[in-house]
């Protein structure tokens, strides 16, 4: 995902807390017409019209975040047999304008987890499998 970077940085994900999300785009990866990764990356447009991208770093294993742009966030990419599609989570789950109240991340055996908790009691959770490189996405509304 380094091609999405405009300024590679090691931002602390806790910096998201207190910001409002105006866009939440999920990039999915499809191969031969079947979805293989529910979440290759999360693109967020926050207060001040700032775009960020979050993805799993398989080498560390950790979640990383860096600056992006709207152009990069909305870009539909093709990579050999891979196709990347965008899912508008802000629209689908009514997240637009909501504040991020908490960010949690942890290691679960062969997976790493990232959870964004929104002010309407919706959690966006991603599990990234460090062995297969596949991800799963969950939306939970309390």
mmCIF file of C-alpha atoms in Angstrom:
data_model
loop_
_atom_site.group_PDB
_atom_site.id
_atom_site.type_symbol
_atom_site.label_atom_id
_atom_site.label_comp_id
_atom_site.label_asym_id
_atom_site.label_seq_id
_atom_site.Cartn_x
_atom_site.Cartn_y
_atom_site.Cartn_z
ATOM 1 C CA UNK A 1 0.000 0.000 0.000
ATOM 2 C CA UNK A 2 2.986 2.333 -0.054
ATOM 3 C CA UNK A 3 1.774 3.768 -3.387
ATOM 4 C CA UNK A 4 -1.000 5.558 -1.451
ATOM 5 C CA UNK A 5 1.442 7.491 0.647
ATOM 6 C CA UNK A 6 1.992 11.191 0.206
ATOM 7 C CA UNK A 7 4.142 11.560 3.332
ATOM 8 C CA UNK A 8 5.119 8.239 4.900
ATOM 9 C CA UNK A 9 5.049 8.716 8.645
ATOM 10 C CA UNK A 10 4.582 6.734 11.789
ATOM 11 C CA UNK A 11 1.445 8.399 13.096
ATOM 12 C CA UNK A 12 0.077 7.151 16.380
ATOM 13 C CA UNK A 13 -3.424 5.803 15.767
ATOM 14 C CA UNK A 14 -4.522 7.371 19.073
ATOM 15 C CA UNK A 15 -4.286 10.729 17.247
ATOM 16 C CA UNK A 16 -7.600 9.792 15.607
ATOM 17 C CA UNK A 17 -9.454 10.014 18.932
ATOM 18 C CA UNK A 18 -11.620 13.134 19.113
ATOM 19 C CA UNK A 19 -11.623 13.731 15.352
ATOM 20 C CA UNK A 20 -14.789 13.587 13.279
ATOM 21 C CA UNK A 21 -14.912 11.317 10.228
ATOM 22 C CA UNK A 22 -16.398 12.881 7.143
ATOM 23 C CA UNK A 23 -15.522 9.965 4.848
ATOM 24 C CA UNK A 24 -14.704 6.341 5.652
ATOM 25 C CA UNK A 25 -13.717 4.321 2.600
ATOM 26 C CA UNK A 26 -12.757 0.656 2.788
ATOM 27 C CA UNK A 27 -10.579 -0.762 0.010
ATOM 28 C CA UNK A 28 -11.405 -4.408 -0.726
ATOM 29 C CA UNK A 29 -9.269 -6.804 -2.794
ATOM 30 C CA UNK A 30 -10.947 -9.093 -5.325
ATOM 31 C CA UNK A 31 -9.319 -11.897 -7.342
ATOM 32 C CA UNK A 32 -11.102 -13.496 -10.311
ATOM 33 C CA UNK A 33 -14.402 -11.968 -9.193
ATOM 34 C CA UNK A 34 -14.193 -13.218 -5.597
ATOM 35 C CA UNK A 35 -13.506 -11.001 -2.602
ATOM 36 C CA UNK A 36 -10.340 -12.146 -0.816
ATOM 37 C CA UNK A 37 -9.753 -9.226 1.525
ATOM 38 C CA UNK A 38 -12.600 -7.319 3.067
ATOM 39 C CA UNK A 39 -10.236 -4.529 4.092
ATOM 40 C CA UNK A 40 -6.896 -3.861 2.394
ATOM 41 C CA UNK A 41 -6.945 -0.310 3.764
ATOM 42 C CA UNK A 42 -9.154 2.209 5.549
ATOM 43 C CA UNK A 43 -9.209 5.749 4.187
ATOM 44 C CA UNK A 44 -10.467 8.447 6.562
ATOM 45 C CA UNK A 45 -11.241 12.089 5.872
ATOM 46 C CA UNK A 46 -11.063 13.863 9.201
ATOM 47 C CA UNK A 47 -11.544 17.396 10.511
ATOM 48 C CA UNK A 48 -9.663 19.971 8.485
ATOM 49 C CA UNK A 49 -10.227 17.942 5.297
ATOM 50 C CA UNK A 50 -7.211 15.750 6.114
ATOM 51 C CA UNK A 51 -7.044 12.288 4.545
ATOM 52 C CA UNK A 52 -5.299 9.363 6.226
ATOM 53 C CA UNK A 53 -4.878 5.727 5.295
ATOM 54 C CA UNK A 54 -4.535 2.823 7.741
ATOM 55 C CA UNK A 55 -3.309 -0.629 6.789
ATOM 56 C CA UNK A 56 -1.656 -3.662 8.322
ATOM 57 C CA UNK A 57 2.119 -3.920 8.192
ATOM 58 C CA UNK A 58 2.844 -7.616 7.818
ATOM 59 C CA UNK A 59 6.531 -7.190 8.625
ATOM 60 C CA UNK A 60 6.182 -5.598 12.056
ATOM 61 C CA UNK A 61 3.146 -6.898 12.728
ATOM 62 C CA UNK A 62 1.318 -3.658 13.426
ATOM 63 C CA UNK A 63 -1.185 -1.179 12.069
ATOM 64 C CA UNK A 64 0.307 1.852 10.354
ATOM 65 C CA UNK A 65 -1.226 5.171 9.377
ATOM 66 C CA UNK A 66 -0.011 7.916 7.073
ATOM 67 C CA UNK A 67 -1.277 10.964 5.180
ATOM 68 C CA UNK A 68 -3.133 10.389 1.951
ATOM 69 C CA UNK A 69 -5.214 12.444 -0.472
ATOM 70 C CA UNK A 70 -8.784 12.178 -1.706
ATOM 71 C CA UNK A 71 -7.446 11.312 -5.156
ATOM 72 C CA UNK A 72 -5.474 8.360 -3.747
ATOM 73 C CA UNK A 73 -8.374 7.287 -1.538
ATOM 74 C CA UNK A 74 -10.850 7.158 -4.424
ATOM 75 C CA UNK A 75 -8.435 5.645 -6.934
ATOM 76 C CA UNK A 76 -9.542 2.244 -8.195
ATOM 77 C CA UNK A 77 -6.470 0.113 -8.774
ATOM 78 C CA UNK A 78 -5.764 -3.023 -10.742
ATOM 79 C CA UNK A 79 -2.714 -5.145 -10.024
ATOM 80 C CA UNK A 80 -2.457 -8.204 -12.266
ATOM 81 C CA UNK A 81 -5.379 -10.423 -11.262
ATOM 82 C CA UNK A 82 -6.163 -8.239 -8.244
ATOM 83 C CA UNK A 83 -8.925 -5.663 -8.406
ATOM 84 C CA UNK A 84 -9.505 -3.149 -5.640
ATOM 85 C CA UNK A 85 -12.995 -1.827 -4.932
ATOM 86 C CA UNK A 86 -14.150 0.850 -2.537
ATOM 87 C CA UNK A 87 -16.864 0.441 0.041
ATOM 88 C CA UNK A 88 -18.363 3.678 1.370
ATOM 89 C CA UNK A 89 -18.650 2.758 5.047
ATOM 90 C CA UNK A 90 -19.591 6.307 6.063
ATOM 91 C CA UNK A 91 -22.734 6.084 3.969
ATOM 92 C CA UNK A 92 -23.446 2.395 4.579
ATOM 93 C CA UNK A 93 -23.160 2.606 8.381
ATOM 94 C CA UNK A 94 -24.059 6.280 8.966
ATOM 95 C CA UNK A 95 -20.554 7.196 10.166
ATOM 96 C CA UNK A 96 -20.250 10.561 8.390
ATOM 97 C CA UNK A 97 -19.691 13.385 10.852
ATOM 98 C CA UNK A 98 -19.259 11.062 13.825
ATOM 99 C CA UNK A 99 -16.452 11.444 16.325
ATOM 100 C CA UNK A 100 -13.914 8.662 16.874
ATOM 101 C CA UNK A 101 -14.138 8.001 20.605
ATOM 102 C CA UNK A 102 -11.499 5.293 20.890
ATOM 103 C CA UNK A 103 -8.949 3.286 18.919
ATOM 104 C CA UNK A 104 -8.004 -0.190 20.084
ATOM 105 C CA UNK A 105 -5.437 -2.538 18.623
ATOM 106 C CA UNK A 106 -4.201 -5.901 19.822
ATOM 107 C CA UNK A 107 -2.599 -9.165 18.805
ATOM 108 C CA UNK A 108 -4.790 -12.287 18.620
ATOM 109 C CA UNK A 109 -2.569 -15.327 17.980
ATOM 110 C CA UNK A 110 -1.863 -15.175 14.228
ATOM 111 C CA UNK A 111 -3.978 -12.015 13.716
ATOM 112 C CA UNK A 112 -3.783 -8.346 14.541
ATOM 113 C CA UNK A 113 -6.943 -6.421 15.328
ATOM 114 C CA UNK A 114 -7.844 -2.772 14.872
ATOM 115 C CA UNK A 115 -11.075 -1.301 16.247
ATOM 116 C CA UNK A 116 -12.359 2.235 15.694
ATOM 117 C CA UNK A 117 -15.141 3.131 18.131
ATOM 118 C CA UNK A 118 -17.505 5.861 16.901
ATOM 119 C CA UNK A 119 -19.696 8.213 18.939
ATOM 120 C CA UNK A 120 -22.920 6.453 17.814
ATOM 121 C CA UNK A 121 -21.767 3.191 19.501
ATOM 122 C CA UNK A 122 -20.680 1.639 16.193
ATOM 123 C CA UNK A 123 -17.383 -0.241 16.108
ATOM 124 C CA UNK A 124 -15.463 -0.782 12.883
ATOM 125 C CA UNK A 125 -13.150 -3.748 13.505
ATOM 126 C CA UNK A 126 -10.570 -5.285 11.174
ATOM 127 C CA UNK A 127 -8.758 -8.581 11.715
ATOM 128 C CA UNK A 128 -5.641 -9.114 9.611
ATOM 129 C CA UNK A 129 -4.303 -12.669 9.381
ATOM 130 C CA UNK A 130 -0.489 -12.541 9.500
ATOM 131 C CA UNK A 131 -0.151 -15.998 7.932
ATOM 132 C CA UNK A 132 -2.566 -15.716 4.990
ATOM 133 C CA UNK A 133 -2.450 -11.933 4.493
ATOM 134 C CA UNK A 134 -6.243 -11.843 4.404
ATOM 135 C CA UNK A 135 -8.467 -9.508 6.362
ATOM 136 C CA UNK A 136 -11.984 -9.530 7.758
ATOM 137 C CA UNK A 137 -14.122 -6.495 8.480
ATOM 138 C CA UNK A 138 -16.843 -6.233 11.129
ATOM 139 C CA UNK A 139 -19.329 -3.484 11.969
ATOM 140 C CA UNK A 140 -20.954 -3.805 15.359
ATOM 141 C CA UNK A 141 -23.699 -1.456 16.531
ATOM 142 C CA UNK A 142 -24.411 -1.526 20.288
#
